[in-house]
PDB file of C-alpha atoms in Angstrom:
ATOM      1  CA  UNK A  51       0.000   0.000   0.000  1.00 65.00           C
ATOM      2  CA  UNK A  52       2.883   2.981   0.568  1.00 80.00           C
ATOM      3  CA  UNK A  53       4.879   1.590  -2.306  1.00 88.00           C
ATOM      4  CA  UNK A  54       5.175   4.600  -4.242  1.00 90.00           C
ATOM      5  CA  UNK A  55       8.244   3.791  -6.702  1.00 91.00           C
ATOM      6  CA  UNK A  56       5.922   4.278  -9.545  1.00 93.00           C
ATOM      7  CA  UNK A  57       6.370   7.748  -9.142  1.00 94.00           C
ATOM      8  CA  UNK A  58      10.441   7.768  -9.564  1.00 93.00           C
ATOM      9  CA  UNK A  59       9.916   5.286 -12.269  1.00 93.00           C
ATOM     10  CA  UNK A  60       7.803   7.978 -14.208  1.00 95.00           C
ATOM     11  CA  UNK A  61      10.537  10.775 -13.320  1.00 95.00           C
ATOM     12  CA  UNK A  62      13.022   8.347 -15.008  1.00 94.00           C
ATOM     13  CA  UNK A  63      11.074   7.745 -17.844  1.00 93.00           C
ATOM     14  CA  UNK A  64      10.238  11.517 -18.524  1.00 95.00           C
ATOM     15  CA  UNK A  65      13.618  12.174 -18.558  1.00 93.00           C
ATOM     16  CA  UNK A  66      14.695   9.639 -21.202  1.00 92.00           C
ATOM     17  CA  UNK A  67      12.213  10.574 -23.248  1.00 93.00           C
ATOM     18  CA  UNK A  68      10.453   7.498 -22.810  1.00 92.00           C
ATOM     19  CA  UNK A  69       6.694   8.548 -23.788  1.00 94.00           C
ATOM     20  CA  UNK A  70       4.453   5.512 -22.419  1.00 93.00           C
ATOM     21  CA  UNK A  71       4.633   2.579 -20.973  1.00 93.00           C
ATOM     22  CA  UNK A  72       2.706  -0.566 -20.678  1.00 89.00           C
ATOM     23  CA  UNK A  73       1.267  -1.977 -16.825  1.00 91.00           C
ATOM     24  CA  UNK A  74      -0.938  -4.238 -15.687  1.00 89.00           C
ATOM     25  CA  UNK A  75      -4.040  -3.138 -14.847  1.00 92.00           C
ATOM     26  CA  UNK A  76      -5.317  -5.356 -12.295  1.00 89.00           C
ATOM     27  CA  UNK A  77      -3.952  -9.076 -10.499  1.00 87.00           C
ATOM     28  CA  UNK A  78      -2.722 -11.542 -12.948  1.00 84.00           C
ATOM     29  CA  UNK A  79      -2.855 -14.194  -9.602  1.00 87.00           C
ATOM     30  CA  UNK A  80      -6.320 -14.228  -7.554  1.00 91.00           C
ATOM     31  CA  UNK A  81      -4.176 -12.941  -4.823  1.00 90.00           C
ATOM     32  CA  UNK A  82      -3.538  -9.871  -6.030  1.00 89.00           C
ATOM     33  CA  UNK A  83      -7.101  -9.084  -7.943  1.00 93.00           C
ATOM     34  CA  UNK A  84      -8.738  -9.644  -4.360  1.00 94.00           C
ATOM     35  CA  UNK A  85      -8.316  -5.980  -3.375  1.00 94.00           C
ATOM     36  CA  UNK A  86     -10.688  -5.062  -5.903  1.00 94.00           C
ATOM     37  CA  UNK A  87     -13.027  -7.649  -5.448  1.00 93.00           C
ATOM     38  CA  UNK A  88     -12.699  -7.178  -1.516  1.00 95.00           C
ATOM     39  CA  UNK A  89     -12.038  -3.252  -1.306  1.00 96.00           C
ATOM     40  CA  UNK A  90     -13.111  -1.228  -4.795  1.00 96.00           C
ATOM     41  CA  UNK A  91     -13.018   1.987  -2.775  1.00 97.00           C
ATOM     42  CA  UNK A  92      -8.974   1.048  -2.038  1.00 96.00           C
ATOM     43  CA  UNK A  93      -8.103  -0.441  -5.239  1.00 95.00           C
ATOM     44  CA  UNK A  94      -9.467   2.527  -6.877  1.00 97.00           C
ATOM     45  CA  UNK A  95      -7.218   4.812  -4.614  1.00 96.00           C
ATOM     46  CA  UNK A  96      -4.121   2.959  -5.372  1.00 95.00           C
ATOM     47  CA  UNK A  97      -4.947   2.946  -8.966  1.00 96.00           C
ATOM     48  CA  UNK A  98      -5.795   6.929  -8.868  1.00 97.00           C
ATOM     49  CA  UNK A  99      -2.561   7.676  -7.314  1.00 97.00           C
ATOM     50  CA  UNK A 100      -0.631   5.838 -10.709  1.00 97.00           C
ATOM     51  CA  UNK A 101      -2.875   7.584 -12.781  1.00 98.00           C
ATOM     52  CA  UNK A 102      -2.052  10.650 -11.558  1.00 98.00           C
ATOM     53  CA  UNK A 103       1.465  10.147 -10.780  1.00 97.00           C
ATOM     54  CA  UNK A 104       1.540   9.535 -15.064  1.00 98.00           C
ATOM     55  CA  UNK A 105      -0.225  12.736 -15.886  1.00 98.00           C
ATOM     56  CA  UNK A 106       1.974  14.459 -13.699  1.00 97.00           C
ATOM     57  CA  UNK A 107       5.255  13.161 -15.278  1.00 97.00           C
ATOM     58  CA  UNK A 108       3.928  13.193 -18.717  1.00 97.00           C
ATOM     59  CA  UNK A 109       3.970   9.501 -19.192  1.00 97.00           C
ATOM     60  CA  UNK A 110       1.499   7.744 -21.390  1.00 97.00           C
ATOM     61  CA  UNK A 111       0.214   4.430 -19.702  1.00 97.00           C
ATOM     62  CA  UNK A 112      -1.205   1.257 -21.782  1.00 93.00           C
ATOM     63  CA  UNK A 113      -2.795  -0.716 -19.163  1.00 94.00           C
ATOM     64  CA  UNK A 114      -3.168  -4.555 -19.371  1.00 89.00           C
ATOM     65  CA  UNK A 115      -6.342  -6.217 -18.604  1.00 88.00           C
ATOM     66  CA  UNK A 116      -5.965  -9.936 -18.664  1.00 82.00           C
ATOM     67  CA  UNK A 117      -5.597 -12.906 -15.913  1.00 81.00           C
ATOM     68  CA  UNK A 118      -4.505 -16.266 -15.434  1.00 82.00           C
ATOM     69  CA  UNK A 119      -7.405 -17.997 -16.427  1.00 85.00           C
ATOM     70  CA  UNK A 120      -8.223 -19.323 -13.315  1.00 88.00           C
ATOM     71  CA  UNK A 121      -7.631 -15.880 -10.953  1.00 91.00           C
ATOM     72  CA  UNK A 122     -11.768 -15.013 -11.704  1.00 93.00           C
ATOM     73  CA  UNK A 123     -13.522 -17.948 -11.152  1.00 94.00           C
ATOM     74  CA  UNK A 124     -11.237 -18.151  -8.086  1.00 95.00           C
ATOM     75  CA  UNK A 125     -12.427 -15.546  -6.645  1.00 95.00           C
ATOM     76  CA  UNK A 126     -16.562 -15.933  -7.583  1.00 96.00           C
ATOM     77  CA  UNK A 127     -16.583 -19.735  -6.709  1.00 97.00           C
ATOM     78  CA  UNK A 128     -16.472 -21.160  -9.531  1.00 96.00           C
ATOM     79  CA  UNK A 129     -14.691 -24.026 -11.972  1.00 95.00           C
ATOM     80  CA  UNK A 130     -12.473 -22.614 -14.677  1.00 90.00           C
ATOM     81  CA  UNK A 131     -14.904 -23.851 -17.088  1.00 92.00           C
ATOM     82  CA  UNK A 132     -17.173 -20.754 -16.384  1.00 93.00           C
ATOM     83  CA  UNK A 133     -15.534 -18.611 -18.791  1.00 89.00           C
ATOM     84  CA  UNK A 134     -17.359 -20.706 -21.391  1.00 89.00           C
ATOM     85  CA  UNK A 135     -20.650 -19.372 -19.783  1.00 93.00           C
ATOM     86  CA  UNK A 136     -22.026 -15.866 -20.847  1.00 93.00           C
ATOM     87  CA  UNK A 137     -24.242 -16.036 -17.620  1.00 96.00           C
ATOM     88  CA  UNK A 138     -22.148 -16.917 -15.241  1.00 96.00           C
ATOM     89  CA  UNK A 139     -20.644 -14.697 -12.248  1.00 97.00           C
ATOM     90  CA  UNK A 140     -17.184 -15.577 -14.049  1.00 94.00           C
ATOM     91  CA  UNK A 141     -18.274 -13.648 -17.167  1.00 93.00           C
ATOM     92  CA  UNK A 142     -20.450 -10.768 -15.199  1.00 97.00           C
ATOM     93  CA  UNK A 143     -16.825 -10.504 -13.268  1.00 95.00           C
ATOM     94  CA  UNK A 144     -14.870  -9.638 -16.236  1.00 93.00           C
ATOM     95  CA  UNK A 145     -17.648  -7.349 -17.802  1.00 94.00           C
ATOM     96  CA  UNK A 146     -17.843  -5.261 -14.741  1.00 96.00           C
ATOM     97  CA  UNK A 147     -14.350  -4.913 -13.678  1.00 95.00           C
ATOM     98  CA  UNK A 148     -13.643  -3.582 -17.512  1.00 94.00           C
ATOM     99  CA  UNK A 149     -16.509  -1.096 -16.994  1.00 96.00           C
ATOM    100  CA  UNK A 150     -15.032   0.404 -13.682  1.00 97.00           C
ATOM    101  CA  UNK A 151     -11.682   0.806 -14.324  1.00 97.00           C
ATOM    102  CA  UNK A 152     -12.022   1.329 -18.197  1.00 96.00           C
ATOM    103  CA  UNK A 153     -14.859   3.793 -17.364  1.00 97.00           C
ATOM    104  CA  UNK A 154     -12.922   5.802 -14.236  1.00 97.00           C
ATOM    105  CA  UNK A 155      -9.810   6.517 -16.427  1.00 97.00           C
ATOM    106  CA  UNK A 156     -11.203   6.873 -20.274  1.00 96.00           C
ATOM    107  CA  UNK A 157     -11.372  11.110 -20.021  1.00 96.00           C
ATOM    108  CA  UNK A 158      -7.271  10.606 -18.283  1.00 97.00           C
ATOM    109  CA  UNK A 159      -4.774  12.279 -20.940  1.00 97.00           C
ATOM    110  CA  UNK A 160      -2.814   9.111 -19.423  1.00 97.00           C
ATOM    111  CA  UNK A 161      -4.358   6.377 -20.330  1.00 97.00           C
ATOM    112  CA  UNK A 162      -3.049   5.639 -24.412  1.00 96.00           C
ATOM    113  CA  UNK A 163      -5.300   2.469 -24.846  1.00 93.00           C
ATOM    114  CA  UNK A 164      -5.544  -0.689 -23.079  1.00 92.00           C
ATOM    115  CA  UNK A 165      -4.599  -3.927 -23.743  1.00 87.00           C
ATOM    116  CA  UNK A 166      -7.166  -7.025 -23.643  1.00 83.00           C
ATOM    117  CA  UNK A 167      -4.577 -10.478 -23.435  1.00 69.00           C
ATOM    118  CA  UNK A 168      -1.140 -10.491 -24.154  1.00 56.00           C
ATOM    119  CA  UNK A 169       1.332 -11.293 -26.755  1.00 57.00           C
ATOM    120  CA  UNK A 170       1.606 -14.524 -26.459  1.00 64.00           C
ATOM    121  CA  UNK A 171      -1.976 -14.956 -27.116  1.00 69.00           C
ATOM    122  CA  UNK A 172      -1.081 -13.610 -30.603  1.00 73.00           C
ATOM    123  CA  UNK A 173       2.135 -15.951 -30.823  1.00 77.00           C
ATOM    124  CA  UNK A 174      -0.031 -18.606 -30.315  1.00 78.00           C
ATOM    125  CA  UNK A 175      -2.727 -17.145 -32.690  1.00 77.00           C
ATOM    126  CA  UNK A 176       0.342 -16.865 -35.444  1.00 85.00           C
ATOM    127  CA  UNK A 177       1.201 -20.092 -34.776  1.00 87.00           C
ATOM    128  CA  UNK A 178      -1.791 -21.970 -34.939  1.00 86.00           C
ATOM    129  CA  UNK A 179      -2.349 -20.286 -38.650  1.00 88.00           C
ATOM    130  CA  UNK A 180       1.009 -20.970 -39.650  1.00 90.00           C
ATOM    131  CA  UNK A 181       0.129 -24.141 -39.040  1.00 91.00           C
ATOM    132  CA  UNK A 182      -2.821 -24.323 -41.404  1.00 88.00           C
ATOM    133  CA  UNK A 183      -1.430 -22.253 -44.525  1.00 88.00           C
ATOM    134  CA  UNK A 184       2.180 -22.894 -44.229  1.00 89.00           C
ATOM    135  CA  UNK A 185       4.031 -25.878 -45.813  1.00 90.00           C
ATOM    136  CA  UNK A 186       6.179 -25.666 -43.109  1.00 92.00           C
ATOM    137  CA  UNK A 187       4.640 -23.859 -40.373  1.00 90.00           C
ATOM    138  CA  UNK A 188       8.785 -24.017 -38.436  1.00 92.00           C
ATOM    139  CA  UNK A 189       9.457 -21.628 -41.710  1.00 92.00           C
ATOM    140  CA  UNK A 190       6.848 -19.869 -43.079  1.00 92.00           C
ATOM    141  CA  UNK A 191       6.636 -18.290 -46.020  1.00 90.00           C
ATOM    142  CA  UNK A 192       3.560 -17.012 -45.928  1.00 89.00           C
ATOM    143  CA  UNK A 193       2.675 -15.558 -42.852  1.00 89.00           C
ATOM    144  CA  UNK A 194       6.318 -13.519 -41.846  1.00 88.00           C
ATOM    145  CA  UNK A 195       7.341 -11.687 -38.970  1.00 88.00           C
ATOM    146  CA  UNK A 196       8.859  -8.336 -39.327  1.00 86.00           C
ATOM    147  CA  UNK A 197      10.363  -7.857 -36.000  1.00 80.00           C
ATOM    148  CA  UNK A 198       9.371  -4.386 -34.572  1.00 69.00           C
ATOM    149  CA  UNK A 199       6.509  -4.275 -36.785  1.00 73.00           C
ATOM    150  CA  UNK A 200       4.198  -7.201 -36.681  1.00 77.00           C
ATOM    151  CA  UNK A 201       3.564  -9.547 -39.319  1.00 83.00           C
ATOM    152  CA  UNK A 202       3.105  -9.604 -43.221  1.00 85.00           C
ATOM    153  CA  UNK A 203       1.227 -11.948 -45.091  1.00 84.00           C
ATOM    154  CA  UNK A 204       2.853 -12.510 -48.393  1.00 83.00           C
ATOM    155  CA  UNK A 205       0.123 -13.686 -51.032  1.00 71.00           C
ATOM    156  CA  UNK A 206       2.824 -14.889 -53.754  1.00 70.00           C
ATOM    157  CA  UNK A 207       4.078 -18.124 -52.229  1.00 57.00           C
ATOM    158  CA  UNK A 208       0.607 -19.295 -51.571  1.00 53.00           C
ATOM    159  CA  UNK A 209      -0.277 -18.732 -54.460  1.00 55.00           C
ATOM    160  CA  UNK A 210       2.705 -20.646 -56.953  1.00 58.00           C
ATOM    161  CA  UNK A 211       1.412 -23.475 -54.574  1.00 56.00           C
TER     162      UNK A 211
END
């Protein structure tokens, strides 16, 4: 709770030059989403403070909203499985904790965007299509990576197939 090092981290980043940076924005681990789920008046304090600190020091923020896959059914009582349900307190969870926090912060000059999964949900995306349209999915062809851009998907070679 009176871990403030955010703030120096901002100072330092300002000071490079460093314009944004990306942050979780909640508990990957049920652990450390229960202050929300047990205290949303605290969680929101601690959460205002970073916010702030950001605008402050002129640091763009990309939060990250995404769990382990078991950290919300943890904490509603259910099985894992409940993602899969639209009705379930799993799902109604996940729809209202994006609300709140997306909704507190979306007028901050702060908050960039926000970030639903993580990148190696897209590896595994990548991957799993490589494996369907490439010959040989450990060298594609096809679908290429262009490191610090993204990918490319080159028509030609699947199309002298």
């Amino acid at each position: 709770p009176g871990d403030t090092s955010y703030e120096a981290g901002f100072q330092t980043l300002h000071g490079l030059g460093i314009p944004f940076c990306r942050m979780m924005g909640g508990g990957f681990w049920p652990t450390e989403q229960r202050l929300y789920h047990d205290d949303p008046h605290e969680f929101f304090r601690r959460f205002d403070a970073v916010v702030r600190s950001a605008e402050r020091n002129h640091v763009g923020l990309i939060p990250s909203l995404f769990w382990n896959e078991s950290t919300v059914p943890d904490l509603v009582g259910e099985p894992v499985s409940a993602w899969a349900d639209p009705k379930s307190r799993t799902r109604a969870y996940m729809r209202g904790y994006v609300r709140d926090v997306v909704g507190r912060y979306r007028h901050s000059p702060a908050v960039w965007g926000w970030e639903f999964g993580d990148l190696s949900t897209v590896t595994v995306h990548v991957r799993r299509l490589r494996e369907k349209i490439e010959l040989d999915a450990a060298h594609p062809t096809v679908l290429c990576t262009v490191w610090g851009v993204g990918y490319r998907f080159d028509i030609e070679p699947a199309v002298s197939r």
